[in-house]
Amino acid sequence: MNCKQANENISIREVLESFSLFPSKDNAKSAFYHAIDRQERTPSLVVNFTKNTAFDFGTGMMYDNVSIVQAIKRCSVSDALEYLSRFDFSYKKPSVTEAITAENTNQILEVKEVIHPALLDYLKSRKLESQKSELSEVYYRINDKRYFGLGFKNDSGGYEIRSSFSKICLGKKDITTIKNNSENLKVFEGFTDYLSLKILEPEKTPSDYLILNSVAMVHKASGLFGNYKSVEMYLDNDRAGEQCRDSILKIFPKANDRSNEYFLHQDLNDFLMSQEEKTLENKLEKNQTAIHDAEENRNIYRRKR
């Protein structure tokens, strides 16, 4: 058995099920799974049963049967083929015509100002409600079903979509650059971190900003760094973030890693949420102290009378 046979004649759904991986949402043509290499709240691995492939919107990685076994088992191609040899070879991929038809059912229907209560609640849960003007309310269709979410536009006209239930990209995957004629560039993995910094550190003179929309897109931005005198990185405190930092430092060795300022947190948005929670706790504590002091003063006044 070779790679082509394994990828074309074995169902990727069965391969995932062999690792006890099941979709959180699915239909006859596609399904959403949680990522195979990290913990996440919203599933970002989209499996296309029509093409018998999987795409991770978090990393930009595309998988077939062989590569997904390699990723899960951390093994060689030959070991992956040996693992796949146990599967039923009766699966046949749909025709090219069917694949094109299925692909064309994914469509952006409408883009407008963010007003939907569910999306405003989602922004509030991430402490980003003040930044809603940076985003759009995007309505879209996938496999004949309508959905909506918060949209952040990339440089190719695609949208990073986020909501309580989805984390996907519509259109072509790309980076987002925001230019203000600055000599300083600030780099983020995702738009929630970019919006978080705007709240944490409002700038009188805005920098230029690079939102990767996936650490896998750092290669697309490699030519940008030479245009700046300074680069600041606000990346996640995980393995993928470390690898992205290393990649940028190879291109721009003087880049400043700012992640140590929120090293106890997963990312900048997580840090923002914790800061606001601490502020609220401090306010409550001060209120309790004030109430206690007022009660003591009343008791002293009563005793004097």
Short mmCIF file of C-alpha atoms in Angstrom, two decimals:
data_model
loop_
_atom_site.label_atom_id
_atom_site.label_comp_id
_atom_site.label_asym_id
_atom_site.label_seq_id
_atom_site.Cartn_x
_atom_site.Cartn_y
_atom_site.Cartn_z
CA MET A 1 0.00 0.00 0.00
CA ASN A 2 1.30 3.47 -0.86
CA CYS A 3 0.24 6.97 0.26
CA LYS A 4 -2.08 7.56 -2.69
CA GLN A 5 -3.99 4.33 -2.02
CA ALA A 6 -4.23 5.10 1.70
CA ASN A 7 -5.50 8.63 1.10
CA GLU A 8 -8.02 7.73 -1.62
CA ASN A 9 -9.38 4.37 -0.46
CA ILE A 10 -9.82 4.86 3.30
CA SER A 11 -12.44 7.11 4.89
CA ILE A 12 -10.88 9.91 6.95
CA ARG A 13 -13.90 9.74 9.26
CA GLU A 14 -12.99 6.14 10.13
CA VAL A 15 -9.36 7.12 10.70
CA LEU A 16 -10.39 9.80 13.19
CA GLU A 17 -12.83 7.47 14.91
CA SER A 18 -10.01 4.95 15.42
CA PHE A 19 -8.41 7.56 17.70
CA SER A 20 -11.76 8.16 19.48
CA LEU A 21 -12.14 11.52 17.74
CA PHE A 22 -15.71 12.42 16.85
CA PRO A 23 -17.29 15.57 15.37
CA SER A 24 -18.95 18.20 17.50
CA LYS A 25 -21.08 19.19 14.51
CA ASP A 26 -21.47 17.38 11.20
CA ASN A 27 -23.50 16.68 8.08
CA ALA A 28 -23.08 14.43 5.04
CA LYS A 29 -20.37 16.60 3.45
CA SER A 30 -18.29 18.00 6.32
CA ALA A 31 -17.80 18.19 10.07
CA PHE A 32 -16.14 20.24 12.80
CA TYR A 33 -13.71 18.49 15.14
CA HIS A 34 -11.57 19.79 17.98
CA ALA A 35 -7.89 20.22 17.07
CA ILE A 36 -5.69 17.13 17.30
CA ASP A 37 -2.68 18.88 18.83
CA ARG A 38 -4.06 21.29 21.45
CA GLN A 39 -6.90 22.05 23.84
CA GLU A 40 -9.54 24.48 22.56
CA ARG A 41 -13.02 25.63 23.45
CA THR A 42 -14.25 26.02 19.89
CA PRO A 43 -13.58 23.26 17.32
CA SER A 44 -11.32 24.48 14.52
CA LEU A 45 -10.53 21.29 12.56
CA VAL A 46 -12.85 21.08 9.56
CA VAL A 47 -13.05 17.69 7.85
CA ASN A 48 -14.24 17.62 4.25
CA PHE A 49 -15.72 14.19 3.59
CA THR A 50 -16.09 15.07 -0.07
CA LYS A 51 -12.35 15.55 -0.50
CA ASN A 52 -11.35 13.15 2.30
CA THR A 53 -9.15 15.82 3.87
CA ALA A 54 -9.01 17.94 7.02
CA PHE A 55 -8.00 21.57 7.50
CA ASP A 56 -6.99 23.15 10.83
CA PHE A 57 -8.08 26.80 10.81
CA GLY A 58 -5.95 27.45 13.89
CA THR A 59 -2.63 26.49 12.30
CA GLY A 60 -3.39 26.53 8.58
CA MET A 61 -2.38 22.86 8.27
CA MET A 62 -4.02 20.62 5.68
CA TYR A 63 -4.18 16.87 6.38
CA ASP A 64 -4.86 13.70 4.45
CA ASN A 65 -5.07 10.23 6.00
CA VAL A 66 -1.32 9.65 6.13
CA SER A 67 -0.35 13.05 7.52
CA ILE A 68 -3.11 13.10 10.14
CA VAL A 69 -1.96 9.71 11.47
CA GLN A 70 1.60 11.06 11.52
CA ALA A 71 0.47 14.12 13.47
CA ILE A 72 -1.53 12.15 16.03
CA LYS A 73 0.94 9.30 16.54
CA ARG A 74 4.08 11.42 15.91
CA CYS A 75 5.38 8.75 13.59
CA SER A 76 7.02 8.29 10.18
CA VAL A 77 5.21 7.81 6.87
CA SER A 78 5.97 4.07 6.89
CA ASP A 79 4.56 3.69 10.42
CA ALA A 80 1.45 5.64 9.40
CA LEU A 81 0.95 3.35 6.38
CA GLU A 82 1.32 0.32 8.61
CA TYR A 83 -1.36 1.72 10.93
CA LEU A 84 -3.69 2.41 7.98
CA SER A 85 -3.25 -1.07 6.54
CA ARG A 86 -5.89 -2.38 8.96
CA PHE A 87 -8.68 -0.25 7.46
CA ASP A 88 -11.39 -1.11 4.94
CA PHE A 89 -10.28 -0.13 1.41
CA SER A 90 -13.79 0.01 -0.06
CA TYR A 91 -14.18 3.80 0.40
CA LYS A 92 -14.29 5.82 -2.84
CA LYS A 93 -13.99 9.59 -2.99
CA PRO A 94 -16.80 11.45 -4.80
CA SER A 95 -16.23 12.67 -8.33
CA VAL A 96 -14.54 16.00 -9.12
CA THR A 97 -17.91 17.45 -10.17
CA GLU A 98 -19.41 16.59 -6.80
CA ALA A 99 -16.42 18.11 -5.01
CA ILE A 100 -16.73 21.40 -6.92
CA THR A 101 -20.46 21.56 -6.24
CA ALA A 102 -19.89 21.03 -2.51
CA GLU A 103 -17.15 23.65 -2.38
CA ASN A 104 -19.36 26.23 -4.06
CA THR A 105 -21.98 25.92 -1.32
CA ASN A 106 -19.69 27.90 1.05
CA GLN A 107 -20.63 31.54 0.57
CA ILE A 108 -20.62 34.90 2.36
CA LEU A 109 -24.17 36.24 2.21
CA GLU A 110 -24.03 39.60 4.00
CA VAL A 111 -21.55 41.84 5.86
CA LYS A 112 -22.79 44.63 8.11
CA GLU A 113 -22.27 46.51 11.39
CA VAL A 114 -22.17 44.39 14.55
CA ILE A 115 -25.61 44.66 16.19
CA HIS A 116 -26.76 41.10 16.94
CA PRO A 117 -27.23 40.57 20.71
CA ALA A 118 -25.50 37.16 20.64
CA LEU A 119 -22.38 38.65 19.05
CA LEU A 120 -22.39 41.62 21.41
CA ASP A 121 -22.62 39.17 24.32
CA TYR A 122 -19.67 37.21 22.89
CA LEU A 123 -17.60 40.40 22.66
CA LYS A 124 -18.60 41.28 26.22
CA SER A 125 -17.48 37.83 27.41
CA ARG A 126 -14.05 38.54 25.91
CA LYS A 127 -14.03 42.12 27.33
CA LEU A 128 -13.87 43.50 23.77
CA GLU A 129 -17.24 45.22 23.43
CA SER A 130 -15.56 48.64 23.04
CA GLN A 131 -13.85 47.40 19.86
CA LYS A 132 -16.92 46.27 17.90
CA SER A 133 -16.30 48.90 15.21
CA GLU A 134 -13.14 46.99 14.21
CA LEU A 135 -15.28 43.96 13.28
CA SER A 136 -18.21 43.08 11.03
CA GLU A 137 -21.32 40.97 11.44
CA VAL A 138 -20.98 38.33 8.74
CA TYR A 139 -23.74 36.03 7.52
CA TYR A 140 -22.60 33.00 5.55
CA ARG A 141 -23.69 29.63 4.24
CA ILE A 142 -21.90 26.29 4.57
CA ASN A 143 -23.40 23.23 2.90
CA ASP A 144 -26.83 24.85 2.54
CA LYS A 145 -26.99 25.95 6.19
CA ARG A 146 -26.91 29.61 7.27
CA TYR A 147 -24.69 30.88 10.08
CA PHE A 148 -23.42 34.22 11.38
CA GLY A 149 -20.44 35.42 13.38
CA LEU A 150 -17.97 38.22 14.01
CA GLY A 151 -15.76 38.84 11.00
CA PHE A 152 -12.24 40.25 10.85
CA LYS A 153 -11.07 40.93 7.31
CA ASN A 154 -7.69 39.76 6.00
CA ASP A 155 -5.55 41.18 3.19
CA SER A 156 -7.06 38.83 0.59
CA GLY A 157 -10.65 39.82 1.35
CA GLY A 158 -11.37 36.70 3.42
CA TYR A 159 -12.82 36.81 6.91
CA GLU A 160 -11.71 35.25 10.17
CA ILE A 161 -15.03 34.27 11.75
CA ARG A 162 -15.53 33.97 15.51
CA SER A 163 -18.53 33.31 17.71
CA SER A 164 -19.39 31.15 20.68
CA PHE A 165 -19.82 28.23 18.26
CA SER A 166 -17.36 28.72 15.41
CA LYS A 167 -13.75 29.52 14.63
CA ILE A 168 -13.22 29.37 10.88
CA CYS A 169 -11.95 31.36 7.90
CA LEU A 170 -14.21 32.23 4.97
CA GLY A 171 -12.50 32.94 1.68
CA LYS A 172 -8.75 32.83 1.22
CA LYS A 173 -6.64 32.46 4.36
CA ASP A 174 -4.22 35.39 4.76
CA ILE A 175 -2.57 37.81 7.17
CA THR A 176 -4.06 41.19 8.08
CA THR A 177 -1.87 44.28 7.98
CA ILE A 178 -2.91 47.65 9.40
CA LYS A 179 -0.59 50.45 8.34
CA ASN A 180 -0.24 53.87 9.97
CA ASN A 181 3.11 54.95 8.43
CA SER A 182 4.90 53.88 11.60
CA GLU A 183 8.47 52.62 11.99
CA ASN A 184 7.26 50.19 14.68
CA LEU A 185 5.43 46.94 13.94
CA LYS A 186 3.38 45.00 16.51
CA VAL A 187 2.67 41.34 15.77
CA PHE A 188 -0.27 39.23 17.00
CA GLU A 189 -1.48 35.70 16.36
CA GLY A 190 -5.16 36.60 16.24
CA PHE A 191 -7.40 39.65 16.14
CA THR A 192 -8.67 39.24 19.72
CA ASP A 193 -5.12 39.87 20.95
CA TYR A 194 -4.78 42.90 18.68
CA LEU A 195 -8.05 44.34 20.02
CA SER A 196 -7.00 43.52 23.58
CA LEU A 197 -3.81 45.58 23.26
CA LYS A 198 -5.83 48.54 21.97
CA ILE A 199 -7.71 48.44 25.27
CA LEU A 200 -4.72 47.74 27.52
CA GLU A 201 -2.35 50.23 25.88
CA PRO A 202 -4.16 52.96 23.92
CA GLU A 203 -1.61 54.62 21.64
CA LYS A 204 -1.52 58.34 20.87
CA THR A 205 0.61 57.52 17.84
CA PRO A 206 -0.53 54.17 16.43
CA SER A 207 2.01 51.58 15.33
CA ASP A 208 1.67 49.41 12.27
CA TYR A 209 0.04 46.08 13.10
CA LEU A 210 0.42 42.56 11.74
CA ILE A 211 -2.24 40.00 12.67
CA LEU A 212 -1.13 36.58 11.45
CA ASN A 213 -4.57 34.93 11.80
CA SER A 214 -2.58 31.69 12.28
CA VAL A 215 1.01 31.03 13.30
CA ALA A 216 1.32 29.00 10.09
CA MET A 217 1.01 32.28 8.14
CA VAL A 218 4.25 33.75 9.51
CA HIS A 219 6.04 32.77 6.28
CA LYS A 220 3.74 35.14 4.36
CA ALA A 221 4.87 38.04 6.51
CA SER A 222 8.62 37.39 6.32
CA GLY A 223 9.18 40.19 3.81
CA LEU A 224 7.51 42.83 6.00
CA PHE A 225 9.91 42.97 8.92
CA GLY A 226 12.73 44.65 7.01
CA ASN A 227 10.55 47.75 6.61
CA TYR A 228 10.64 48.56 10.34
CA LYS A 229 13.12 49.84 12.91
CA SER A 230 11.48 47.90 15.73
CA VAL A 231 9.21 44.89 16.05
CA GLU A 232 7.18 43.86 19.11
CA MET A 233 5.68 40.37 19.42
CA TYR A 234 2.49 39.68 21.40
CA LEU A 235 2.22 35.94 20.81
CA ASP A 236 0.63 33.09 22.75
CA ASN A 237 2.40 31.41 25.65
CA ASP A 238 2.32 27.91 24.18
CA ARG A 239 4.45 25.73 21.93
CA ALA A 240 3.04 27.20 18.71
CA GLY A 241 3.68 30.71 20.00
CA GLU A 242 7.28 29.84 20.89
CA GLN A 243 7.89 28.40 17.43
CA CYS A 244 6.43 31.52 15.84
CA ARG A 245 8.67 33.73 17.99
CA ASP A 246 11.71 31.74 16.93
CA SER A 247 10.74 32.13 13.26
CA ILE A 248 10.40 35.91 13.60
CA LEU A 249 13.67 36.24 15.54
CA LYS A 250 15.51 34.50 12.71
CA ILE A 251 14.21 37.18 10.35
CA PHE A 252 14.42 40.15 12.76
CA PRO A 253 16.84 39.23 15.62
CA LYS A 254 16.13 42.45 17.56
CA ALA A 255 12.39 41.79 17.80
CA ASN A 256 11.06 42.41 21.32
CA ASP A 257 9.13 39.53 22.90
CA ARG A 258 6.36 41.08 25.03
CA SER A 259 4.76 37.76 26.06
CA ASN A 260 6.72 37.75 29.33
CA GLU A 261 4.41 40.56 30.48
CA TYR A 262 1.49 38.08 30.54
CA PHE A 263 3.44 34.84 31.01
CA LEU A 264 0.89 33.41 33.47
CA HIS A 265 -1.81 33.60 30.80
CA GLN A 266 -2.46 31.81 27.51
CA ASP A 267 -2.61 35.00 25.47
CA LEU A 268 -3.18 38.74 25.64
CA ASN A 269 -6.97 38.45 25.62
CA ASP A 270 -6.83 36.00 28.53
CA PHE A 271 -4.65 38.56 30.35
CA LEU A 272 -7.14 41.35 29.60
CA MET A 273 -10.03 39.35 31.02
CA SER A 274 -8.07 38.53 34.19
CA GLN A 275 -7.13 42.18 34.68
CA GLU A 276 -10.73 43.31 34.53
CA GLU A 277 -11.73 40.55 36.94
CA LYS A 278 -9.02 41.69 39.37
CA THR A 279 -10.21 45.28 39.04
CA LEU A 280 -13.75 44.19 39.88
CA GLU A 281 -12.50 42.16 42.85
CA ASN A 282 -10.56 45.18 44.12
CA LYS A 283 -13.63 47.40 43.78
CA LEU A 284 -15.76 44.87 45.70
CA GLU A 285 -13.11 44.61 48.40
CA LYS A 286 -12.97 48.40 48.75
CA ASN A 287 -16.76 48.54 48.94
CA GLN A 288 -16.81 45.91 51.67
CA THR A 289 -14.15 47.83 53.61
CA ALA A 290 -16.11 51.06 53.24
CA ILE A 291 -19.30 49.38 54.45
CA HIS A 292 -17.43 47.90 57.42
CA ASP A 293 -15.89 51.28 58.32
CA ALA A 294 -19.27 53.00 58.07
CA GLU A 295 -20.83 50.41 60.37
CA GLU A 296 -18.02 50.86 62.90
CA ASN A 297 -18.51 54.63 62.85
CA ARG A 298 -22.24 54.20 63.46
CA ASN A 299 -21.57 51.90 66.42
CA ILE A 300 -19.10 54.39 67.91
CA TYR A 301 -21.66 57.17 67.51
CA ARG A 302 -24.37 55.05 69.25
CA ARG A 303 -22.06 54.25 72.17
CA LYS A 304 -21.24 57.94 72.67
CA ARG A 305 -24.94 58.74 72.81
#
